[in-house]
Amino acid sequence: LSVFASTKAHEKDINIVTVAPNDSLVATGSQDKTVKLWSSSDLGFKGELKGHKRGIWDCQFSLHDRVIATSSGDKTVKLWSLGDYSCLRTFQGHSASALRVRFLSGGLQLMSCDAEGLIRLWSIRSNECVFTLDAHDDRIWAMDLEDGVLVSGGADSRLKVFEDTTKELEEQTRKEEEQNILKEQQLANHLRFKEYAQALDIALDMDKPRQVLKVLNAMTENDLSKGKDVLVTLQSHVKTWAMSRITQIVRYCREWNTRARNCHISMLAIKAIVTTKPADQLACVDGLPEVLEGIGPYAERHFQRIDKLHSSSFLIDFALMSMGNLDESDNDDYLKWEQKSKLVLPPKAIDGRVQEGGQTVIGFKAGGGGGNDTDSTSESEVMTIGESSEDESESDSSSDESDSE
C-alpha cells in the first residue's frame, strides 16, 4: 500500500472516518466539534458541518437519502443535509455522550448508544425516542447493524447481539386486538340474551372493570324484576371463583366504591364474598386485607349519607299528615278540620267581611266576636290580611294620624 493523497483535515484528534455508499465522499469527525466532507478521489474539501458543542464521536451516511447522521459528546444526535450542509434534525435524550449512530428501517429511524450503556431508537419523522434498551453496564464503544441484527460491544468487555422482533410484536399485537374484538362481540351477545354468567366470565378475563360493572348492574336489574334475591345469585358465582379472581373483584369494588352511584353494586359484591368465603382464607391472600381496608372509609361515608336521607324522608310524612287530604273530590275531612281549627290570632270582623291577600273574600258574621267594633266602622270598610294593593305611604299616613289622636 502506498499513500496517493494526504491533507490536514482537523485541528484536533479525528475520532471517526466513514465513506459514502457510492464511494464519492469521505466524512471525518473530530474533537474540534466539526464534521468535514472530502472527495474520495483527491481529498478535495467539499463542506463542513458545524453545530455540535463538543467533539464528534461518530458519523454515518444514509443508504437511501442524501443525509448524514452524527453523534457527539454534547449528548445529541444530529441529521444533516448533504445538499446545503444544514442541520435537519436534532435528537435530544441521552444523559451522557452519544458515541455511535446508525440508520435502520430504510433510513426512517436512527439507533444510537451512549456512555451510560443505553441504546436508543429514534423516529426521524417525529423526532422522538421510540425505544430505550439498557444494553451494557458501561460505555458502548462499538455498535453496528446488519439485516435486522444489532451487535454492540462495551467497556464491560461484553459483546451482545440483538435480533429485531418488530414484525413478531406487531403480529402478536394484531392477534390480541382480534381476540379482544371477538370477546367484546361475545360479551355483547351474552348480555343481549341475558346470559350473565358467561358475560361476567368474559369481562373478567378481559380485565375490564367497566364491563364487569355493566354486567353486574344488568344482573341486578334482572333479578329485581323477577323478584329474586340478588345476593343469592352473586354468592353462587363467588363459590366458583378462585382466590385470584376474588382479589380482582375486590380491587374493582374499591374503585367502584369511590362513587356514590356504584356503591350499591360494590357493597353487594363485597357482602357476597365475605359471606361465602371463610375469613381465614381471605386474610391469607396477599394484598387482599389492605384492599378491604381501603373500602371501609368510603363505605362509612355512603352509610352516613343513606342514614341522613332516611331521616330527611320523615319530613315528607310530616308535611303530608299536616296537609291532610287536599283532593277536591273528597275533601270532607279537610273541611271538618278547617271548621274545628282556630287561628293563633283571629281576624277582626269589619262589617261582616274579611279579605285575604286583597283577592279572596270570605263571608264572616259580625256577631261572632266582633262586639262593638262593628258600630264604629262604616259599611264600605274591608279588612285586608296579607298583601294589600294600597300604597305604603297611605298606610303610614293613617298610622301617624291615629297616633296623634
PDB file of N, CA and C in Angstrom, residues 131-212:
ATOM      1  N   PHE A 131     -37.760   3.920  21.621  1.00  0.00           N
ATOM      2  CA  PHE A 131     -37.442   2.770  22.458  1.00  0.00           C
ATOM      3  C   PHE A 131     -36.069   2.980  23.092  1.00  0.00           C
ATOM      4  N   THR A 132     -35.924   2.512  24.321  1.00  0.00           N
ATOM      5  CA  THR A 132     -34.650   2.595  25.042  1.00  0.00           C
ATOM      6  C   THR A 132     -34.289   1.216  25.561  1.00  0.00           C
ATOM      7  N   LEU A 133     -33.063   0.806  25.330  1.00  0.00           N
ATOM      8  CA  LEU A 133     -32.584  -0.512  25.730  1.00  0.00           C
ATOM      9  C   LEU A 133     -31.361  -0.366  26.628  1.00  0.00           C
ATOM     10  N   ASP A 134     -31.433  -0.971  27.809  1.00  0.00           N
ATOM     11  CA  ASP A 134     -30.288  -0.977  28.734  1.00  0.00           C
ATOM     12  C   ASP A 134     -29.406  -2.157  28.362  1.00  0.00           C
ATOM     13  N   ALA A 135     -28.389  -1.895  27.549  1.00  0.00           N
ATOM     14  CA  ALA A 135     -27.617  -2.985  26.935  1.00  0.00           C
ATOM     15  C   ALA A 135     -26.370  -3.361  27.725  1.00  0.00           C
ATOM     16  N   HIS A 136     -25.621  -2.373  28.232  1.00  0.00           N
ATOM     17  CA  HIS A 136     -24.351  -2.645  28.893  1.00  0.00           C
ATOM     18  C   HIS A 136     -24.268  -1.889  30.216  1.00  0.00           C
ATOM     19  N   ASP A 137     -23.289  -2.293  31.023  1.00  0.00           N
ATOM     20  CA  ASP A 137     -23.061  -1.652  32.322  1.00  0.00           C
ATOM     21  C   ASP A 137     -22.086  -0.494  32.237  1.00  0.00           C
ATOM     22  N   ASP A 138     -21.501  -0.281  31.068  1.00  0.00           N
ATOM     23  CA  ASP A 138     -20.515   0.789  30.908  1.00  0.00           C
ATOM     24  C   ASP A 138     -20.634   1.352  29.489  1.00  0.00           C
ATOM     25  N   ARG A 139     -19.677   2.153  29.081  1.00  0.00           N
ATOM     26  CA  ARG A 139     -19.719   2.787  27.757  1.00  0.00           C
ATOM     27  C   ARG A 139     -19.834   1.759  26.632  1.00  0.00           C
ATOM     28  N   ILE A 140     -20.623   2.133  25.623  1.00  0.00           N
ATOM     29  CA  ILE A 140     -20.732   1.292  24.428  1.00  0.00           C
ATOM     30  C   ILE A 140     -19.858   1.928  23.359  1.00  0.00           C
ATOM     31  N   TRP A 141     -18.703   1.341  23.120  1.00  0.00           N
ATOM     32  CA  TRP A 141     -17.751   1.917  22.172  1.00  0.00           C
ATOM     33  C   TRP A 141     -18.016   1.468  20.741  1.00  0.00           C
ATOM     34  N   ALA A 142     -18.663   0.323  20.566  1.00  0.00           N
ATOM     35  CA  ALA A 142     -18.860  -0.223  19.217  1.00  0.00           C
ATOM     36  C   ALA A 142     -20.296  -0.674  19.046  1.00  0.00           C
ATOM     37  N   MET A 143     -20.874  -0.366  17.877  1.00  0.00           N
ATOM     38  CA  MET A 143     -22.244  -0.785  17.574  1.00  0.00           C
ATOM     39  C   MET A 143     -22.420  -0.801  16.061  1.00  0.00           C
ATOM     40  N   ASP A 144     -23.087  -1.849  15.557  1.00  0.00           N
ATOM     41  CA  ASP A 144     -23.341  -1.925  14.122  1.00  0.00           C
ATOM     42  C   ASP A 144     -24.609  -2.731  13.873  1.00  0.00           C
ATOM     43  N   LEU A 145     -25.202  -2.506  12.696  1.00  0.00           N
ATOM     44  CA  LEU A 145     -26.454  -3.147  12.298  1.00  0.00           C
ATOM     45  C   LEU A 145     -26.265  -3.827  10.959  1.00  0.00           C
ATOM     46  N   GLU A 146     -26.912  -5.002  10.828  1.00  0.00           N
ATOM     47  CA  GLU A 146     -26.862  -5.706   9.556  1.00  0.00           C
ATOM     48  C   GLU A 146     -27.995  -6.718   9.507  1.00  0.00           C
ATOM     49  N   ASP A 147     -28.906  -6.550   8.525  1.00  0.00           N
ATOM     50  CA  ASP A 147     -30.007  -7.494   8.291  1.00  0.00           C
ATOM     51  C   ASP A 147     -30.851  -7.725   9.544  1.00  0.00           C
ATOM     52  N   GLY A 148     -31.200  -6.641  10.219  1.00  0.00           N
ATOM     53  CA  GLY A 148     -32.071  -6.749  11.387  1.00  0.00           C
ATOM     54  C   GLY A 148     -31.408  -7.251  12.639  1.00  0.00           C
ATOM     55  N   VAL A 149     -30.064  -7.371  12.620  1.00  0.00           N
ATOM     56  CA  VAL A 149     -29.315  -7.835  13.790  1.00  0.00           C
ATOM     57  C   VAL A 149     -28.446  -6.701  14.290  1.00  0.00           C
ATOM     58  N   LEU A 150     -28.532  -6.404  15.595  1.00  0.00           N
ATOM     59  CA  LEU A 150     -27.754  -5.342  16.224  1.00  0.00           C
ATOM     60  C   LEU A 150     -26.658  -5.983  17.078  1.00  0.00           C
ATOM     61  N   VAL A 151     -25.427  -5.553  16.866  1.00  0.00           N
ATOM     62  CA  VAL A 151     -24.279  -6.054  17.627  1.00  0.00           C
ATOM     63  C   VAL A 151     -23.643  -4.876  18.347  1.00  0.00           C
ATOM     64  N   SER A 152     -23.395  -5.012  19.638  1.00  0.00           N
ATOM     65  CA  SER A 152     -22.788  -3.944  20.429  1.00  0.00           C
ATOM     66  C   SER A 152     -21.693  -4.505  21.313  1.00  0.00           C
ATOM     67  N   GLY A 153     -20.700  -3.686  21.536  1.00  0.00           N
ATOM     68  CA  GLY A 153     -19.594  -4.045  22.430  1.00  0.00           C
ATOM     69  C   GLY A 153     -19.274  -2.879  23.337  1.00  0.00           C
ATOM     70  N   GLY A 154     -19.075  -3.145  24.618  1.00  0.00           N
ATOM     71  CA  GLY A 154     -18.885  -2.063  25.566  1.00  0.00           C
ATOM     72  C   GLY A 154     -17.641  -2.197  26.408  1.00  0.00           C
ATOM     73  N   ALA A 155     -17.466  -1.198  27.284  1.00  0.00           N
ATOM     74  CA  ALA A 155     -16.320  -1.175  28.186  1.00  0.00           C
ATOM     75  C   ALA A 155     -16.428  -2.233  29.269  1.00  0.00           C
ATOM     76  N   ASP A 156     -17.569  -2.902  29.374  1.00  0.00           N
ATOM     77  CA  ASP A 156     -17.706  -4.014  30.311  1.00  0.00           C
ATOM     78  C   ASP A 156     -17.197  -5.320  29.735  1.00  0.00           C
ATOM     79  N   SER A 157     -16.520  -5.244  28.568  1.00  0.00           N
ATOM     80  CA  SER A 157     -15.884  -6.394  27.908  1.00  0.00           C
ATOM     81  C   SER A 157     -16.903  -7.427  27.429  1.00  0.00           C
ATOM     82  N   ARG A 158     -18.100  -7.014  27.174  1.00  0.00           N
ATOM     83  CA  ARG A 158     -19.135  -7.933  26.727  1.00  0.00           C
ATOM     84  C   ARG A 158     -19.580  -7.563  25.310  1.00  0.00           C
ATOM     85  N   LEU A 159     -19.840  -8.582  24.515  1.00  0.00           N
ATOM     86  CA  LEU A 159     -20.351  -8.437  23.164  1.00  0.00           C
ATOM     87  C   LEU A 159     -21.767  -9.005  23.134  1.00  0.00           C
ATOM     88  N   LYS A 160     -22.722  -8.186  22.686  1.00  0.00           N
ATOM     89  CA  LYS A 160     -24.119  -8.609  22.702  1.00  0.00           C
ATOM     90  C   LYS A 160     -24.716  -8.488  21.306  1.00  0.00           C
ATOM     91  N   VAL A 161     -25.584  -9.457  20.978  1.00  0.00           N
ATOM     92  CA  VAL A 161     -26.271  -9.498  19.699  1.00  0.00           C
ATOM     93  C   VAL A 161     -27.770  -9.418  19.966  1.00  0.00           C
ATOM     94  N   PHE A 162     -28.455  -8.472  19.327  1.00  0.00           N
ATOM     95  CA  PHE A 162     -29.890  -8.270  19.484  1.00  0.00           C
ATOM     96  C   PHE A 162     -30.575  -8.510  18.144  1.00  0.00           C
ATOM     97  N   GLU A 163     -31.694  -9.208  18.193  1.00  0.00           N
ATOM     98  CA  GLU A 163     -32.454  -9.510  16.984  1.00  0.00           C
ATOM     99  C   GLU A 163     -33.690  -8.618  16.923  1.00  0.00           C
ATOM    100  N   ASP A 164     -33.995  -8.123  15.756  1.00  0.00           N
ATOM    101  CA  ASP A 164     -35.157  -7.269  15.556  1.00  0.00           C
ATOM    102  C   ASP A 164     -36.428  -8.118  15.568  1.00  0.00           C
ATOM    103  N   THR A 165     -37.277  -7.880  16.549  1.00  0.00           N
ATOM    104  CA  THR A 165     -38.536  -8.634  16.682  1.00  0.00           C
ATOM    105  C   THR A 165     -39.747  -7.729  16.440  1.00  0.00           C
ATOM    106  N   THR A 166     -39.570  -6.681  15.680  1.00  0.00           N
ATOM    107  CA  THR A 166     -40.670  -5.742  15.446  1.00  0.00           C
ATOM    108  C   THR A 166     -41.841  -6.410  14.753  1.00  0.00           C
ATOM    109  N   LYS A 167     -41.575  -7.191  13.731  1.00  0.00           N
ATOM    110  CA  LYS A 167     -42.657  -7.847  12.996  1.00  0.00           C
ATOM    111  C   LYS A 167     -43.400  -8.836  13.882  1.00  0.00           C
ATOM    112  N   GLU A 168     -42.661  -9.587  14.694  1.00  0.00           N
ATOM    113  CA  GLU A 168     -43.312 -10.546  15.578  1.00  0.00           C
ATOM    114  C   GLU A 168     -44.199  -9.846  16.597  1.00  0.00           C
ATOM    115  N   LEU A 169     -43.705  -8.724  17.143  1.00  0.00           N
ATOM    116  CA  LEU A 169     -44.503  -7.977  18.110  1.00  0.00           C
ATOM    117  C   LEU A 169     -45.747  -7.368  17.465  1.00  0.00           C
ATOM    118  N   GLU A 170     -45.599  -6.861  16.247  1.00  0.00           N
ATOM    119  CA  GLU A 170     -46.758  -6.317  15.541  1.00  0.00           C
ATOM    120  C   GLU A 170     -47.782  -7.400  15.245  1.00  0.00           C
ATOM    121  N   GLU A 171     -47.327  -8.580  14.879  1.00  0.00           N
ATOM    122  CA  GLU A 171     -48.234  -9.684  14.617  1.00  0.00           C
ATOM    123  C   GLU A 171     -48.948 -10.112  15.902  1.00  0.00           C
ATOM    124  N   GLN A 172     -48.206 -10.149  17.005  1.00  0.00           N
ATOM    125  CA  GLN A 172     -48.811 -10.503  18.285  1.00  0.00           C
ATOM    126  C   GLN A 172     -49.847  -9.463  18.711  1.00  0.00           C
ATOM    127  N   THR A 173     -49.521  -8.192  18.510  1.00  0.00           N
ATOM    128  CA  THR A 173     -50.472  -7.129  18.847  1.00  0.00           C
ATOM    129  C   THR A 173     -51.731  -7.221  18.005  1.00  0.00           C
ATOM    130  N   ARG A 174     -51.562  -7.532  16.726  1.00  0.00           N
ATOM    131  CA  ARG A 174     -52.713  -7.663  15.841  1.00  0.00           C
ATOM    132  C   ARG A 174     -53.613  -8.815  16.278  1.00  0.00           C
ATOM    133  N   LYS A 175     -53.007  -9.936  16.668  1.00  0.00           N
ATOM    134  CA  LYS A 175     -53.793 -11.077  17.124  1.00  0.00           C
ATOM    135  C   LYS A 175     -54.532 -10.754  18.426  1.00  0.00           C
ATOM    136  N   GLU A 176     -53.873 -10.033  19.318  1.00  0.00           N
ATOM    137  CA  GLU A 176     -54.532  -9.652  20.567  1.00  0.00           C
ATOM    138  C   GLU A 176     -55.715  -8.725  20.311  1.00  0.00           C
ATOM    139  N   GLU A 177     -55.561  -7.819  19.362  1.00  0.00           N
ATOM    140  CA  GLU A 177     -56.677  -6.938  19.015  1.00  0.00           C
ATOM    141  C   GLU A 177     -57.843  -7.721  18.427  1.00  0.00           C
ATOM    142  N   GLU A 178     -57.533  -8.698  17.594  1.00  0.00           N
ATOM    143  CA  GLU A 178     -58.593  -9.529  17.030  1.00  0.00           C
ATOM    144  C   GLU A 178     -59.312 -10.306  18.121  1.00  0.00           C
ATOM    145  N   GLN A 179     -58.559 -10.849  19.078  1.00  0.00           N
ATOM    146  CA  GLN A 179     -59.172 -11.583  20.175  1.00  0.00           C
ATOM    147  C   GLN A 179     -60.052 -10.668  21.025  1.00  0.00           C
ATOM    148  N   ASN A 180     -59.594  -9.443  21.257  1.00  0.00           N
ATOM    149  CA  ASN A 180     -60.392  -8.506  22.046  1.00  0.00           C
ATOM    150  C   ASN A 180     -61.699  -8.155  21.334  1.00  0.00           C
ATOM    151  N   ILE A 181     -61.610  -7.960  20.024  1.00  0.00           N
ATOM    152  CA  ILE A 181     -62.832  -7.655  19.264  1.00  0.00           C
ATOM    153  C   ILE A 181     -63.810  -8.824  19.325  1.00  0.00           C
ATOM    154  N   LEU A 182     -63.272 -10.029  19.198  1.00  0.00           N
ATOM    155  CA  LEU A 182     -64.129 -11.213  19.262  1.00  0.00           C
ATOM    156  C   LEU A 182     -64.778 -11.363  20.637  1.00  0.00           C
ATOM    157  N   LYS A 183     -64.001 -11.133  21.697  1.00  0.00           N
ATOM    158  CA  LYS A 183     -64.561 -11.251  23.049  1.00  0.00           C
ATOM    159  C   LYS A 183     -65.601 -10.168  23.324  1.00  0.00           C
ATOM    160  N   GLU A 184     -65.355  -8.967  22.830  1.00  0.00           N
ATOM    161  CA  GLU A 184     -66.342  -7.904  23.019  1.00  0.00           C
ATOM    162  C   GLU A 184     -67.651  -8.230  22.317  1.00  0.00           C
ATOM    163  N   GLN A 185     -67.557  -8.841  21.151  1.00  0.00           N
ATOM    164  CA  GLN A 185     -68.770  -9.237  20.441  1.00  0.00           C
ATOM    165  C   GLN A 185     -69.507 -10.348  21.202  1.00  0.00           C
ATOM    166  N   GLN A 186     -68.734 -11.307  21.729  1.00  0.00           N
ATOM    167  CA  GLN A 186     -69.351 -12.365  22.526  1.00  0.00           C
ATOM    168  C   GLN A 186     -69.996 -11.798  23.786  1.00  0.00           C
ATOM    169  N   LEU A 187     -69.333 -10.826  24.404  1.00  0.00           N
ATOM    170  CA  LEU A 187     -69.889 -10.201  25.608  1.00  0.00           C
ATOM    171  C   LEU A 187     -71.206  -9.499  25.299  1.00  0.00           C
ATOM    172  N   ALA A 188     -71.249  -8.766  24.189  1.00  0.00           N
ATOM    173  CA  ALA A 188     -72.489  -8.084  23.805  1.00  0.00           C
ATOM    174  C   ALA A 188     -73.605  -9.081  23.515  1.00  0.00           C
ATOM    175  N   ASN A 189     -73.266 -10.205  22.884  1.00  0.00           N
ATOM    176  CA  ASN A 189     -74.284 -11.224  22.595  1.00  0.00           C
ATOM    177  C   ASN A 189     -74.830 -11.852  23.870  1.00  0.00           C
ATOM    178  N   HIS A 190     -73.948 -12.156  24.825  1.00  0.00           N
ATOM    179  CA  HIS A 190     -74.409 -12.750  26.087  1.00  0.00           C
ATOM    180  C   HIS A 190     -75.297 -11.780  26.861  1.00  0.00           C
ATOM    181  N   LEU A 191     -74.945 -10.500  26.860  1.00  0.00           N
ATOM    182  CA  LEU A 191     -75.791  -9.518  27.539  1.00  0.00           C
ATOM    183  C   LEU A 191     -77.145  -9.389  26.854  1.00  0.00           C
ATOM    184  N   ARG A 192     -77.133  -9.472  25.546  1.00  0.00           N
ATOM    185  CA  ARG A 192     -78.387  -9.350  24.797  1.00  0.00           C
ATOM    186  C   ARG A 192     -79.342 -10.488  25.128  1.00  0.00           C
ATOM    187  N   PHE A 193     -78.812 -11.706  25.271  1.00  0.00           N
ATOM    188  CA  PHE A 193     -79.636 -12.873  25.572  1.00  0.00           C
ATOM    189  C   PHE A 193     -79.712 -13.168  27.069  1.00  0.00           C
ATOM    190  N   LYS A 194     -79.244 -12.207  27.873  1.00  0.00           N
ATOM    191  CA  LYS A 194     -79.315 -12.296  29.342  1.00  0.00           C
ATOM    192  C   LYS A 194     -78.569 -13.513  29.885  1.00  0.00           C
ATOM    193  N   GLU A 195     -77.473 -13.849  29.267  1.00  0.00           N
ATOM    194  CA  GLU A 195     -76.595 -14.922  29.763  1.00  0.00           C
ATOM    195  C   GLU A 195     -75.492 -14.272  30.590  1.00  0.00           C
ATOM    196  N   TYR A 196     -75.859 -13.910  31.809  1.00  0.00           N
ATOM    197  CA  TYR A 196     -74.976 -13.065  32.615  1.00  0.00           C
ATOM    198  C   TYR A 196     -73.767 -13.823  33.156  1.00  0.00           C
ATOM    199  N   ALA A 197     -73.885 -15.095  33.404  1.00  0.00           N
ATOM    200  CA  ALA A 197     -72.745 -15.859  33.919  1.00  0.00           C
ATOM    201  C   ALA A 197     -71.603 -15.882  32.903  1.00  0.00           C
ATOM    202  N   GLN A 198     -71.936 -16.186  31.645  1.00  0.00           N
ATOM    203  CA  GLN A 198     -70.903 -16.195  30.605  1.00  0.00           C
ATOM    204  C   GLN A 198     -70.362 -14.798  30.355  1.00  0.00           C
ATOM    205  N   ALA A 199     -71.240 -13.796  30.383  1.00  0.00           N
ATOM    206  CA  ALA A 199     -70.792 -12.416  30.157  1.00  0.00           C
ATOM    207  C   ALA A 199     -69.843 -11.958  31.255  1.00  0.00           C
ATOM    208  N   LEU A 200     -70.124 -12.340  32.502  1.00  0.00           N
ATOM    209  CA  LEU A 200     -69.259 -11.949  33.613  1.00  0.00           C
ATOM    210  C   LEU A 200     -67.886 -12.590  33.498  1.00  0.00           C
ATOM    211  N   ASP A 201     -67.824 -13.855  33.100  1.00  0.00           N
ATOM    212  CA  ASP A 201     -66.528 -14.527  32.936  1.00  0.00           C
ATOM    213  C   ASP A 201     -65.701 -13.867  31.828  1.00  0.00           C
ATOM    214  N   ILE A 202     -66.340 -13.507  30.728  1.00  0.00           N
ATOM    215  CA  ILE A 202     -65.601 -12.869  29.629  1.00  0.00           C
ATOM    216  C   ILE A 202     -65.094 -11.500  30.052  1.00  0.00           C
ATOM    217  N   ALA A 203     -65.915 -10.719  30.750  1.00  0.00           N
ATOM    218  CA  ALA A 203     -65.493  -9.389  31.187  1.00  0.00           C
ATOM    219  C   ALA A 203     -64.330  -9.468  32.169  1.00  0.00           C
ATOM    220  N   LEU A 204     -64.348 -10.467  33.049  1.00  0.00           N
ATOM    221  CA  LEU A 204     -63.236 -10.637  33.994  1.00  0.00           C
ATOM    222  C   LEU A 204     -61.971 -11.104  33.286  1.00  0.00           C
ATOM    223  N   ASP A 205     -62.113 -11.975  32.291  1.00  0.00           N
ATOM    224  CA  ASP A 205     -60.943 -12.423  31.532  1.00  0.00           C
ATOM    225  C   ASP A 205     -60.312 -11.272  30.756  1.00  0.00           C
ATOM    226  N   MET A 206     -61.136 -10.358  30.263  1.00  0.00           N
ATOM    227  CA  MET A 206     -60.614  -9.205  29.529  1.00  0.00           C
ATOM    228  C   MET A 206     -60.032  -8.144  30.457  1.00  0.00           C
ATOM    229  N   ASP A 207     -60.272  -8.273  31.765  1.00  0.00           N
ATOM    230  CA  ASP A 207     -59.764  -7.331  32.766  1.00  0.00           C
ATOM    231  C   ASP A 207     -60.251  -5.910  32.479  1.00  0.00           C
ATOM    232  N   LYS A 208     -61.576  -5.801  32.311  1.00  0.00           N
ATOM    233  CA  LYS A 208     -62.191  -4.502  32.045  1.00  0.00           C
ATOM    234  C   LYS A 208     -63.213  -4.211  33.143  1.00  0.00           C
ATOM    235  N   PRO A 209     -62.851  -3.399  34.135  1.00  0.00           N
ATOM    236  CA  PRO A 209     -63.765  -3.124  35.260  1.00  0.00           C
ATOM    237  C   PRO A 209     -65.090  -2.513  34.827  1.00  0.00           C
ATOM    238  N   ARG A 210     -65.043  -1.679  33.808  1.00  0.00           N
ATOM    239  CA  ARG A 210     -66.280  -1.025  33.376  1.00  0.00           C
ATOM    240  C   ARG A 210     -67.276  -2.030  32.822  1.00  0.00           C
ATOM    241  N   GLN A 211     -66.783  -3.006  32.058  1.00  0.00           N
ATOM    242  CA  GLN A 211     -67.672  -4.031  31.515  1.00  0.00           C
ATOM    243  C   GLN A 211     -68.194  -4.942  32.619  1.00  0.00           C
ATOM    244  N   VAL A 212     -67.353  -5.244  33.613  1.00  0.00           N
ATOM    245  CA  VAL A 212     -67.801  -6.061  34.745  1.00  0.00           C
ATOM    246  C   VAL A 212     -68.920  -5.347  35.495  1.00  0.00           C
TER     247      VAL A 212
END
